[in-house]
Amino acid sequence: GSVKSMIGHCIPAAGAASLIKVALALYHRVLPPTLCEEVRTDLALGNGRLYLNTETRPWIQGGRMPRCAAVNAFGFGGINTHAILEEAPGQNTGPLSAFLGRRWKPGSELLVFVQPDRTALIQQVEDVRERLRNAPEGDLRRLAMALWRQRGQGEERLAVVAEDERTLEARLAAVVSKLADPARDRLQTRDGVYFNRRPVAGRLAMLFPGENSQYPDMLRDLAIEFPQVRHWFDFLDGLYDGERDLAPSQAIFPLPAGLSAEERIELQKQLRGMELGSESVFAADRALFALLTAFGVRADALLGHSTGENAALTASGVPRLDEAALGACIRRMNALYRNLEMSGVIPDGELLSVGALSLEQAQDILEADPRLHLTMDNCTNQFILFGPAEAIAAAHATLKQRGAFCTELALDRGYHTHLMSPMAEAFRALFASVEFAPAGTVLYSCVTAKPFPSEMEEMRDTAAAQYMCPVRFRESIENLYRDGVRVFVEAGPESHLTAFVRDILRNRPHVAVSCDDRRRGADHQLRHLLGQLFAQGIPVDLEPLYGGMPQPVTALAPYLPTAIPVIQSTGPVATQLRACLHASMPASHAHPLPQERIKACETTDDLAPPVIAKPLGRPGALAGHFDLMQEFLRQQERVMSVWLDRRRGR
């Protein structure tokens, strides 16, 4: 991206500015944008590998090749320099980019309050309101950090998510009004206020979604802000390291410009495909599990839905696989599936999602046509059927007459039916070479709706059986609730499982919250999730939100004048300079001036004295130009130093 679009032309310092920008991009593994309102058509729809990046995007790079970037500097005075930079070797763990990520677009902040009693809590809120009135923060993030690091202890816990001071003041005013009632034990609003005097008591389960949760640009903001998230998309790109025509990240994070409508449709089709669909959701699930772990959220139980069971399995540590072995296992599983598909042993068909009707109300339809198969029992009001096109069409018509809402899904394979037995058997043979052992966190399976068995061979059987057995998600949630789980956190893209849990448990005491919200944005939803957990008294560590903030500067430098000296030549002098410096001649017609003309320029005495101090000959004019540029750079250095000092002090 062009640095000129961000800070203007730095004249002879343009190359230095570009070098700084590229070095920071490599360090934070972020692709900064070229800022522009509209991309030229011939640039936007080019067929080459180059494109104009107009949005801040995560820099995904898997495999053996490091990240590289080129710098082209075309500055004043004839600068024409090119450089290629490469990321530093051995950076296995990326820098904490939280302080950078919150600056690249307007965002929300999470502010937490905790006190031993209601009076003290209201007083703390009033103190913050007074602080905002008397000394506006300008940057809520610094206030949020102070509240977190200076928090006390107590049972009165409040969390507020706000985008700016005005919004925060309005929400705090409403909080004071509502919490003035001592009988109020709970307060929760859609816009981000969470208070719970008597949180639900119980264990916490993490839920991992499977296919049909993926979508373009999922978790993009979190991948920019947190290296734990970006790492798993790096991992996914590195699985095939150039073996595929399209890297997974090219479909997950499509280019902001340069793609036609047809090309975008094709990328979405690939993202919904069998291979990339399951792989992308797996990477997103593991990314959010890693992020939750970084924030100190610990699960007592894990449950995967459909292919999300693979994410739950590997997150639990039951299969003893490091990342290299995990990557090799995924590659082998995909190869086995492709071989089975080519052999024709996996039949195709159609999937039908049925809503607003319970499975019990449709049981007679399933029993009447043996070609229909139940693949998923998701919640009280939603299940999914699979079968050949004509059987699905007939069931669709009958179910619609009964008041059901039916949707045909894009996938055309009978996952979670006995039709997938060849794949389950192939995977079971593969798992024979993988060590399975119980882990510290209880792992549940939607195959049995119970915890995984503790014996190794039975573990392998259960892991493989998910491909040919219906997903018993509703029953699994009921059993988790029976076993004491009251808090359900969805660690994956979208929020389908959260909606399922709410439908299953209805009015029973529980908390169901997702890491992602497609309408709100994953970065905003993360703050809401952490705020809700904090208000529930669940241990969280908010330090990753503030790890990169610079320390304030106590002494501020005075403002300096920003006026830049300008050469103002008289008419005759300007004419003479143009003649000497070829400024008035097109480049295509430029040719050396006669020596007598140059000599005349150097020796003329009857012209008005110039404003510049240097002689008027060609060397003098150039020297004057460079003196001016040096003074300009000194002025800019002083101005930027003052600006940076003031920013650090705020």
Coordinates of C-alpha atoms in Angstrom, one line a residue, residues 29-580:
R29 CA 2.1 -9.2 10.2
V30 CA -0.6 -6.9 9.0
L31 CA -1.2 -5.6 5.4
P32 CA -1.8 -1.9 5.7
P33 CA -4.1 -0.3 3.0
T34 CA -3.8 2.2 0.3
L35 CA -6.4 4.8 1.3
C36 CA -8.6 5.8 -1.6
E37 CA -12.3 6.4 -2.1
E38 CA -12.5 4.6 -5.5
V39 CA -10.3 2.1 -7.3
R40 CA -9.7 2.6 -11.0
T41 CA -11.4 0.0 -13.1
D42 CA -8.3 -1.1 -14.9
L43 CA -6.5 -1.6 -11.6
A44 CA -9.4 -3.2 -9.8
L45 CA -10.1 -5.9 -12.4
G46 CA -6.6 -6.9 -13.5
N47 CA -5.8 -10.5 -14.1
G48 CA -2.3 -10.5 -12.7
R49 CA -1.2 -11.4 -9.2
L50 CA -0.8 -7.8 -8.2
Y51 CA -3.8 -6.0 -6.6
L52 CA -4.5 -2.8 -4.8
N53 CA -5.0 -3.4 -1.1
T54 CA -7.6 -0.9 0.1
E55 CA -8.4 -2.5 3.5
T56 CA -6.3 -3.4 6.6
R57 CA -6.0 -7.2 6.4
P58 CA -4.1 -9.9 8.3
W59 CA -0.9 -11.0 6.6
I60 CA -1.3 -14.7 6.4
Q61 CA 1.8 -16.7 5.3
G62 CA 2.1 -20.4 5.8
G63 CA 4.8 -22.8 4.7
R64 CA 8.6 -22.3 4.4
M65 CA 8.7 -19.0 2.7
P66 CA 9.0 -15.9 5.0
R67 CA 7.0 -12.8 4.5
C68 CA 8.7 -10.4 2.1
A69 CA 7.9 -6.8 1.0
A70 CA 9.4 -4.4 -1.5
V71 CA 9.9 -0.6 -1.0
N72 CA 10.0 1.7 -4.0
A73 CA 11.1 5.3 -3.2
F74 CA 10.6 8.0 -5.8
G75 CA 11.5 11.2 -3.8
F76 CA 12.3 14.8 -4.7
G77 CA 15.8 15.4 -6.0
G78 CA 15.9 12.3 -8.2
I79 CA 15.7 9.6 -5.5
N80 CA 15.0 6.3 -7.2
T81 CA 15.7 3.5 -4.6
H82 CA 14.3 0.0 -4.3
A83 CA 14.7 -2.4 -1.3
I84 CA 13.3 -5.8 -0.4
L85 CA 12.7 -6.6 3.3
E86 CA 12.1 -10.0 4.8
E87 CA 10.7 -10.8 8.2
A88 CA 13.2 -11.7 10.9
P89 CA 13.9 -15.4 11.2
G90 CA 12.9 -17.4 14.3
Q91 CA 9.8 -15.4 15.2
N92 CA 7.6 -18.4 16.1
T93 CA 5.4 -16.3 18.3
G94 CA 4.2 -13.0 16.9
P95 CA 4.2 -9.7 18.8
L96 CA 1.2 -8.7 20.8
S97 CA -0.5 -6.4 18.3
A98 CA -3.4 -5.4 20.5
F99 CA -2.2 -1.8 20.8
L100 CA -1.9 -1.6 17.0
G101 CA -5.1 -3.4 16.2
R102 CA -7.4 -1.0 18.1
R103 CA -6.0 2.0 16.1
W104 CA -6.7 0.8 12.6
K105 CA -10.5 1.4 12.8
P106 CA -13.0 2.7 15.4
G107 CA -13.7 0.0 18.0
S108 CA -15.3 -0.6 21.3
E109 CA -13.7 -0.9 24.8
L110 CA -14.6 -3.0 27.8
L111 CA -14.7 -1.2 31.1
V112 CA -15.0 -3.2 34.3
F113 CA -16.1 -2.2 37.8
V114 CA -16.0 -4.4 40.9
Q115 CA -16.8 -3.4 44.6
P116 CA -17.8 -5.2 47.8
D117 CA -21.3 -3.6 47.9
R118 CA -23.8 -1.6 45.8
T119 CA -23.0 1.8 47.4
A120 CA -19.3 1.5 46.6
L121 CA -20.1 0.3 43.0
I122 CA -22.4 3.2 42.3
Q123 CA -19.8 5.6 43.8
Q124 CA -17.1 4.1 41.5
V125 CA -19.3 4.6 38.5
E126 CA -20.0 8.2 39.5
D127 CA -16.3 8.8 40.0
V128 CA -15.7 7.7 36.4
R129 CA -18.5 10.0 35.1
E130 CA -17.0 12.9 37.0
R131 CA -13.6 12.1 35.5
L132 CA -15.0 12.1 32.0
R133 CA -16.7 15.5 32.6
N134 CA -13.6 17.2 34.1
A135 CA -10.8 15.6 32.0
P136 CA -12.1 13.9 28.9
E137 CA -10.0 10.9 28.0
G138 CA -10.1 11.0 24.3
D139 CA -8.9 7.4 24.3
L140 CA -11.2 5.1 26.3
R141 CA -8.7 2.4 26.1
R142 CA -6.4 4.0 28.7
L143 CA -9.4 4.4 31.0
A144 CA -10.4 0.8 30.5
M145 CA -6.8 -0.3 31.2
A146 CA -6.7 1.7 34.5
L147 CA -10.0 0.2 35.7
W148 CA -8.8 -3.3 35.0
R149 CA -5.4 -2.9 36.6
Q150 CA -6.7 -1.1 39.6
R151 CA -9.7 -3.3 40.2
G152 CA -10.6 -4.4 43.7
Q153 CA -12.5 -7.4 45.0
G154 CA -16.1 -7.9 45.7
E155 CA -19.4 -9.5 44.5
E156 CA -20.8 -6.4 42.8
R157 CA -19.4 -6.7 39.3
L158 CA -20.3 -4.5 36.4
A159 CA -19.0 -4.6 32.8
V160 CA -19.8 -1.9 30.2
V161 CA -18.9 -2.0 26.5
A162 CA -18.7 1.4 24.8
E163 CA -17.4 3.0 21.6
D164 CA -16.7 6.5 22.8
E165 CA -17.1 8.8 25.8
R166 CA -20.5 10.0 24.9
T167 CA -21.8 6.5 24.6
L168 CA -20.1 5.5 27.8
E169 CA -21.6 8.5 29.7
A170 CA -25.1 7.5 28.5
R171 CA -24.7 3.9 29.6
L172 CA -23.2 4.8 33.0
A173 CA -26.0 7.2 33.7
A174 CA -28.5 4.5 32.9
V175 CA -26.6 2.1 35.2
V176 CA -26.7 4.5 38.1
S177 CA -30.4 4.9 37.7
K178 CA -31.2 1.2 37.5
L179 CA -28.8 0.0 40.2
A180 CA -30.2 2.5 42.7
D181 CA -32.9 -0.1 43.3
P182 CA -31.3 -2.4 45.9
A183 CA -33.6 -5.2 44.8
R184 CA -32.1 -5.4 41.3
D185 CA -29.8 -8.4 41.1
R186 CA -29.3 -8.5 37.3
L187 CA -29.0 -6.0 34.5
Q188 CA -28.1 -6.9 30.9
T189 CA -28.7 -4.8 27.7
R190 CA -28.2 -5.5 24.1
D191 CA -25.8 -2.6 23.7
G192 CA -23.3 -3.9 26.3
V193 CA -24.2 -3.5 30.0
Y194 CA -23.6 -6.6 32.1
F195 CA -24.3 -6.8 35.9
N196 CA -25.2 -9.9 37.9
R197 CA -25.3 -9.8 41.7
R198 CA -26.2 -13.5 41.8
P199 CA -24.5 -15.3 38.8
V200 CA -25.5 -18.8 37.8
A201 CA -23.4 -21.4 39.7
G202 CA -22.0 -24.1 37.5
R203 CA -19.3 -25.4 35.2
L204 CA -18.2 -23.9 31.9
A205 CA -18.3 -25.8 28.5
M206 CA -16.8 -24.7 25.2
L207 CA -18.7 -25.6 22.1
F208 CA -17.0 -26.0 18.7
P209 CA -19.1 -25.6 15.5
G210 CA -18.6 -27.5 12.3
E211 CA -19.2 -26.8 8.6
N212 CA -21.7 -24.2 7.5
S213 CA -20.4 -21.8 10.1
Q214 CA -17.6 -20.5 7.8
Y215 CA -18.0 -17.2 5.8
P216 CA -15.7 -14.8 3.9
D217 CA -13.6 -12.6 6.2
M218 CA -14.6 -14.5 9.3
L219 CA -12.5 -13.4 12.3
R220 CA -10.5 -11.0 10.2
D221 CA -10.4 -8.2 12.8
L222 CA -9.3 -10.7 15.5
A223 CA -6.6 -12.0 13.2
I224 CA -5.3 -8.5 12.8
E225 CA -5.4 -7.7 16.5
F226 CA -4.2 -11.0 18.1
P227 CA -1.4 -13.2 16.8
Q228 CA -3.0 -16.3 18.4
V229 CA -5.8 -16.1 15.9
R230 CA -3.6 -15.4 12.9
H231 CA -1.3 -18.3 13.8
W232 CA -4.0 -20.9 13.0
F233 CA -4.7 -19.4 9.6
D234 CA -0.9 -19.4 8.9
F235 CA -1.1 -23.1 9.9
L236 CA -3.8 -23.8 7.5
D237 CA -2.0 -22.1 4.6
G238 CA 1.1 -24.0 5.4
L239 CA -0.6 -27.4 5.2
Y240 CA -0.2 -27.6 1.4
D241 CA 2.5 -24.9 0.9
G242 CA 1.8 -24.1 -2.8
E243 CA 0.4 -27.5 -3.7
R244 CA -3.0 -26.1 -4.3
D245 CA -3.9 -23.6 -6.9
L246 CA -5.5 -21.4 -4.3
A247 CA -4.2 -20.9 -0.7
P248 CA -7.0 -21.3 1.9
S249 CA -6.5 -17.7 3.1
Q250 CA -7.3 -16.4 -0.4
A251 CA -10.8 -17.7 -0.1
I252 CA -11.2 -17.0 3.6
F253 CA -9.9 -13.4 3.3
P254 CA -10.7 -12.5 -0.3
L255 CA -9.1 -9.5 -1.9
P256 CA -10.9 -6.2 -1.3
A257 CA -10.3 -5.1 -4.9
G258 CA -9.5 -6.7 -8.2
L259 CA -12.1 -9.5 -8.1
S260 CA -15.1 -9.7 -10.4
A261 CA -18.5 -10.7 -9.2
E262 CA -18.0 -14.1 -10.8
E263 CA -14.6 -14.6 -9.1
R264 CA -16.1 -13.8 -5.7
I265 CA -18.9 -16.3 -6.2
E266 CA -16.3 -18.9 -7.1
L267 CA -14.2 -18.2 -4.0
Q268 CA -17.4 -18.5 -1.8
K269 CA -18.1 -21.8 -3.6
Q270 CA -14.7 -23.1 -2.7
L271 CA -15.1 -21.9 0.9
R272 CA -18.3 -24.0 1.2
G273 CA -16.6 -27.0 -0.4
M274 CA -16.0 -30.2 1.5
E275 CA -12.3 -29.8 2.0
L276 CA -11.8 -26.1 2.6
G277 CA -15.1 -25.8 4.4
S278 CA -14.1 -28.3 7.2
E279 CA -10.5 -27.0 7.2
S280 CA -11.4 -23.4 7.6
V281 CA -13.9 -24.0 10.4
F282 CA -11.3 -26.2 12.2
A283 CA -8.7 -23.4 12.0
A284 CA -11.2 -20.8 13.2
D285 CA -12.3 -23.0 16.1
R286 CA -8.7 -23.6 17.2
A287 CA -7.9 -19.9 16.8
L288 CA -10.7 -18.9 19.1
F289 CA -9.8 -21.6 21.6
A290 CA -6.2 -20.3 21.7
L291 CA -7.5 -16.7 22.1
L292 CA -9.9 -17.7 25.0
T293 CA -7.0 -19.5 26.6
A294 CA -4.9 -16.3 26.4
F295 CA -7.7 -14.5 28.2
G296 CA -7.6 -17.0 31.0
V297 CA -10.9 -18.6 30.1
R298 CA -10.8 -22.3 31.2
A299 CA -13.3 -24.9 30.2
D300 CA -14.5 -27.8 32.4
A301 CA -16.0 -29.6 29.4
L302 CA -15.6 -29.6 25.6
L303 CA -18.1 -30.5 22.9
G304 CA -17.9 -30.4 19.1
H305 CA -20.8 -30.2 16.7
S306 CA -20.4 -32.2 13.5
T307 CA -16.9 -31.8 12.2
G308 CA -16.3 -29.4 15.1
E309 CA -15.7 -32.6 17.0
N310 CA -12.2 -32.6 15.4
A311 CA -11.5 -29.2 16.9
A312 CA -12.8 -30.3 20.3
L313 CA -10.7 -33.5 20.1
T314 CA -7.4 -31.8 19.3
A315 CA -8.1 -28.9 21.7
S316 CA -8.6 -31.4 24.6
G317 CA -5.3 -33.1 24.0
V318 CA -6.9 -36.5 23.8
P319 CA -5.0 -37.4 20.5
R320 CA -1.4 -36.9 21.3
L321 CA -0.4 -34.7 18.3
D322 CA 1.9 -31.8 18.0
E323 CA 1.2 -29.2 15.2
A324 CA 3.4 -31.0 12.7
A325 CA 1.7 -34.4 13.4
L326 CA -1.7 -32.7 13.3
G327 CA -0.9 -31.2 9.9
A328 CA 0.2 -34.5 8.6
C329 CA -3.0 -36.2 9.9
I330 CA -5.2 -33.6 8.2
R331 CA -3.4 -34.1 4.9
R332 CA -3.8 -37.8 5.2
M333 CA -7.5 -37.6 6.0
N334 CA -8.1 -35.3 3.0
A335 CA -6.2 -37.7 0.7
L336 CA -8.3 -40.6 2.0
Y337 CA -11.5 -38.7 1.4
R338 CA -10.5 -37.8 -2.2
N339 CA -9.7 -41.4 -3.0
L340 CA -13.1 -42.6 -1.7
E341 CA -14.9 -39.8 -3.6
M342 CA -13.1 -40.7 -6.9
S343 CA -13.9 -44.4 -6.4
G344 CA -17.7 -43.5 -6.2
V345 CA -18.4 -45.2 -2.9
I346 CA -19.8 -42.0 -1.3
P347 CA -23.2 -41.2 -2.7
D348 CA -24.4 -37.6 -3.2
G349 CA -27.8 -36.2 -2.3
E350 CA -29.4 -33.2 -0.7
L351 CA -29.5 -31.8 2.8
L352 CA -32.7 -30.2 4.2
S353 CA -32.8 -28.0 7.3
V354 CA -36.1 -28.1 9.0
G355 CA -37.2 -25.4 11.5
A356 CA -40.2 -24.5 13.7
L357 CA -41.0 -28.2 14.1
S358 CA -39.6 -30.7 16.5
L359 CA -38.1 -34.0 15.4
E360 CA -40.8 -35.9 17.2
Q361 CA -43.4 -34.2 15.1
A362 CA -41.7 -35.4 11.9
Q363 CA -40.7 -38.9 13.0
D364 CA -43.5 -40.5 11.0
I365 CA -42.1 -38.9 7.8
L366 CA -38.7 -40.4 8.5
E367 CA -40.1 -43.8 9.1
A368 CA -42.3 -43.8 6.0
D369 CA -39.3 -43.3 3.6
P370 CA -36.2 -45.4 4.3
R371 CA -34.2 -43.2 1.8
L372 CA -34.4 -40.3 4.4
H373 CA -31.8 -40.1 7.1
L374 CA -31.5 -37.9 10.2
T375 CA -28.1 -36.2 10.2
M376 CA -28.4 -33.7 13.0
D377 CA -30.8 -33.1 15.9
N378 CA -29.7 -29.6 16.7
C379 CA -32.3 -28.2 19.1
T380 CA -36.0 -28.3 20.0
N381 CA -37.0 -26.5 16.8
Q382 CA -34.4 -27.6 14.3
F383 CA -33.1 -30.8 12.7
I384 CA -31.5 -31.7 9.3
L385 CA -32.4 -34.5 6.9
F386 CA -30.4 -36.1 4.1
G387 CA -31.5 -38.1 1.1
P388 CA -31.8 -38.3 -2.7
A389 CA -33.3 -35.3 -4.4
E390 CA -36.8 -36.8 -5.0
A391 CA -37.1 -38.0 -1.4
I392 CA -36.0 -34.6 0.0
A393 CA -38.5 -32.8 -2.3
A394 CA -41.3 -35.0 -1.1
A395 CA -40.4 -34.5 2.6
H396 CA -40.0 -30.7 2.0
A397 CA -43.6 -30.5 0.7
T398 CA -45.1 -32.6 3.5
L399 CA -43.1 -30.7 6.2
K400 CA -44.1 -27.3 4.8
Q401 CA -47.8 -28.3 5.0
R402 CA -47.2 -29.0 8.8
G403 CA -45.9 -25.4 9.2
A404 CA -42.2 -26.1 9.1
F405 CA -39.6 -23.7 7.7
C406 CA -37.4 -25.7 5.3
T407 CA -34.1 -24.7 3.6
E408 CA -32.0 -26.7 1.2
L409 CA -28.3 -26.6 2.2
A410 CA -25.3 -26.3 -0.2
L411 CA -23.6 -29.5 1.0
D412 CA -24.5 -32.7 -1.0
R413 CA -22.9 -35.4 1.1
G414 CA -24.6 -37.6 3.7
Y415 CA -22.3 -36.8 6.6
H416 CA -23.4 -38.5 9.9
T417 CA -25.3 -41.3 8.1
H418 CA -24.4 -44.9 7.5
L419 CA -23.7 -43.9 3.9
M420 CA -20.4 -42.5 5.1
S421 CA -19.2 -45.8 6.6
P422 CA -16.4 -46.2 4.1
M423 CA -14.9 -42.9 5.2
A424 CA -15.4 -43.7 8.9
E425 CA -13.6 -47.1 8.4
A426 CA -10.7 -45.4 6.5
F427 CA -10.3 -42.8 9.3
R428 CA -10.5 -45.5 12.0
A429 CA -7.6 -47.3 10.3
L430 CA -5.6 -44.0 10.3
F431 CA -6.3 -43.3 14.0
A432 CA -4.8 -46.7 14.8
S433 CA -1.4 -45.0 14.5
V434 CA -2.3 -42.0 16.7
E435 CA -2.0 -42.3 20.5
F436 CA -5.2 -41.4 22.4
A437 CA -5.2 -40.9 26.1
P438 CA -7.5 -39.1 28.6
A439 CA -6.9 -35.4 29.2
G440 CA -7.6 -33.0 32.1
T441 CA -10.7 -31.5 30.5
V442 CA -13.8 -33.7 30.1
L443 CA -14.5 -34.3 26.4
Y444 CA -18.1 -35.1 25.3
S445 CA -19.1 -36.5 22.0
C446 CA -22.3 -35.9 20.0
V447 CA -22.0 -39.5 18.8
T448 CA -23.0 -40.9 22.3
A449 CA -24.2 -37.6 24.0
K450 CA -21.8 -38.6 26.8
P451 CA -18.2 -38.1 27.7
F452 CA -15.5 -39.9 25.6
P453 CA -14.6 -43.3 26.9
S454 CA -11.3 -43.7 28.7
E455 CA -9.9 -46.8 26.9
M456 CA -7.7 -46.0 23.9
E457 CA -9.5 -48.3 21.3
E458 CA -12.9 -47.1 22.3
M459 CA -11.7 -43.5 22.0
R460 CA -10.5 -44.2 18.4
D461 CA -13.9 -45.9 17.7
T462 CA -15.8 -42.9 18.9
A463 CA -13.6 -40.4 17.0
A464 CA -14.3 -42.3 13.7
A465 CA -17.9 -43.0 14.4
Q466 CA -18.9 -39.3 14.2
Y467 CA -18.8 -39.5 10.4
M468 CA -21.6 -42.1 10.2
C469 CA -23.7 -41.4 13.3
P470 CA -26.3 -38.6 13.7
V471 CA -25.2 -35.5 15.6
R472 CA -27.1 -35.7 18.9
F473 CA -26.5 -32.1 19.9
R474 CA -29.7 -31.5 21.7
E475 CA -29.3 -34.6 23.9
S476 CA -25.6 -33.7 24.5
I477 CA -26.5 -30.2 25.8
E478 CA -29.2 -31.7 28.1
N479 CA -26.6 -34.1 29.5
L480 CA -24.0 -31.3 30.0
Y481 CA -26.7 -29.4 31.9
R482 CA -27.5 -32.5 34.0
D483 CA -23.8 -32.8 34.8
G484 CA -23.6 -29.2 36.2
V485 CA -22.7 -27.1 33.2
R486 CA -24.4 -23.7 33.2
V487 CA -22.1 -21.5 31.1
F488 CA -21.8 -22.4 27.4
V489 CA -19.2 -20.5 25.3
E490 CA -19.2 -21.1 21.5
A491 CA -15.6 -21.1 20.3
G492 CA -16.0 -20.8 16.5
P493 CA -17.3 -18.5 13.7
E494 CA -20.9 -17.4 13.7
S495 CA -23.2 -18.1 16.6
H496 CA -25.5 -21.0 15.6
L497 CA -24.7 -23.2 18.5
T498 CA -25.4 -20.4 21.0
A499 CA -28.9 -20.1 19.5
F500 CA -29.4 -23.9 19.7
V501 CA -28.4 -23.9 23.4
R502 CA -30.8 -21.1 24.2
D503 CA -33.6 -22.9 22.4
I504 CA -32.8 -26.2 24.2
L505 CA -32.6 -24.8 27.7
R506 CA -35.2 -22.0 27.3
N507 CA -36.0 -20.5 30.8
R508 CA -33.7 -22.7 32.8
P509 CA -30.8 -20.7 34.5
H510 CA -27.8 -20.7 32.1
V511 CA -25.5 -18.4 30.1
A512 CA -24.9 -19.0 26.4
V513 CA -22.6 -16.6 24.6
S514 CA -20.5 -16.7 21.4
C515 CA -17.1 -15.5 20.4
D516 CA -18.3 -14.2 17.1
D517 CA -21.3 -12.2 15.9
R518 CA -21.4 -11.6 12.2
R519 CA -23.5 -8.5 12.4
R520 CA -21.6 -7.0 15.3
G521 CA -18.2 -8.1 14.3
A522 CA -15.9 -10.5 16.1
D523 CA -13.7 -7.8 17.7
H524 CA -16.7 -6.1 19.2
Q525 CA -18.3 -9.4 20.2
L526 CA -15.1 -10.5 22.0
R527 CA -15.5 -7.5 24.4
H528 CA -19.2 -8.4 25.0
L529 CA -18.2 -12.0 25.7
L530 CA -15.4 -11.1 28.2
G531 CA -17.7 -8.6 29.8
Q532 CA -20.5 -11.1 30.3
L533 CA -18.1 -13.7 31.8
F534 CA -16.6 -11.0 34.1
A535 CA -20.0 -10.1 35.4
Q536 CA -20.7 -13.8 36.0
G537 CA -17.7 -14.0 38.3
I538 CA -15.9 -16.3 35.9
P539 CA -12.1 -15.8 36.0
V540 CA -10.8 -13.8 33.0
D541 CA -7.5 -12.0 32.3
L542 CA -8.0 -8.8 30.2
E543 CA -4.3 -8.0 30.1
P544 CA -4.0 -9.1 26.4
L545 CA -6.2 -6.1 25.5
Y546 CA -3.7 -3.7 26.9
G547 CA -0.3 -5.4 26.6
G548 CA 1.2 -3.1 24.0
M549 CA 0.2 0.3 25.3
P550 CA 3.1 2.8 25.7
Q551 CA 3.8 4.5 29.0
P552 CA 2.7 8.1 29.2
V553 CA 5.3 10.9 29.0
T554 CA 5.1 13.2 32.0
A555 CA 6.9 16.3 30.5
L556 CA 5.4 17.7 27.3
A557 CA 7.6 19.6 24.8
P558 CA 6.4 23.0 23.8
Y559 CA 4.7 23.5 20.4
L560 CA 7.0 24.6 17.6
P561 CA 6.1 26.7 14.6
T562 CA 5.3 24.7 11.5
A563 CA 6.0 27.4 8.9
I564 CA 8.3 26.2 6.1
P565 CA 10.6 28.7 4.3
V566 CA 9.7 29.1 0.7
I567 CA 11.9 30.4 -2.2
Q568 CA 10.0 33.2 -3.9
S569 CA 11.9 34.1 -7.1
T570 CA 11.4 37.2 -9.2
G571 CA 10.3 36.8 -12.8
P572 CA 13.7 37.1 -14.4
V573 CA 15.3 34.8 -11.8
A574 CA 12.6 32.2 -12.3
T575 CA 13.2 32.3 -16.1
Q576 CA 16.9 31.9 -15.6
L577 CA 16.4 28.9 -13.2
R578 CA 14.1 27.2 -15.6
A579 CA 16.6 27.6 -18.4
C580 CA 19.4 26.2 -16.3

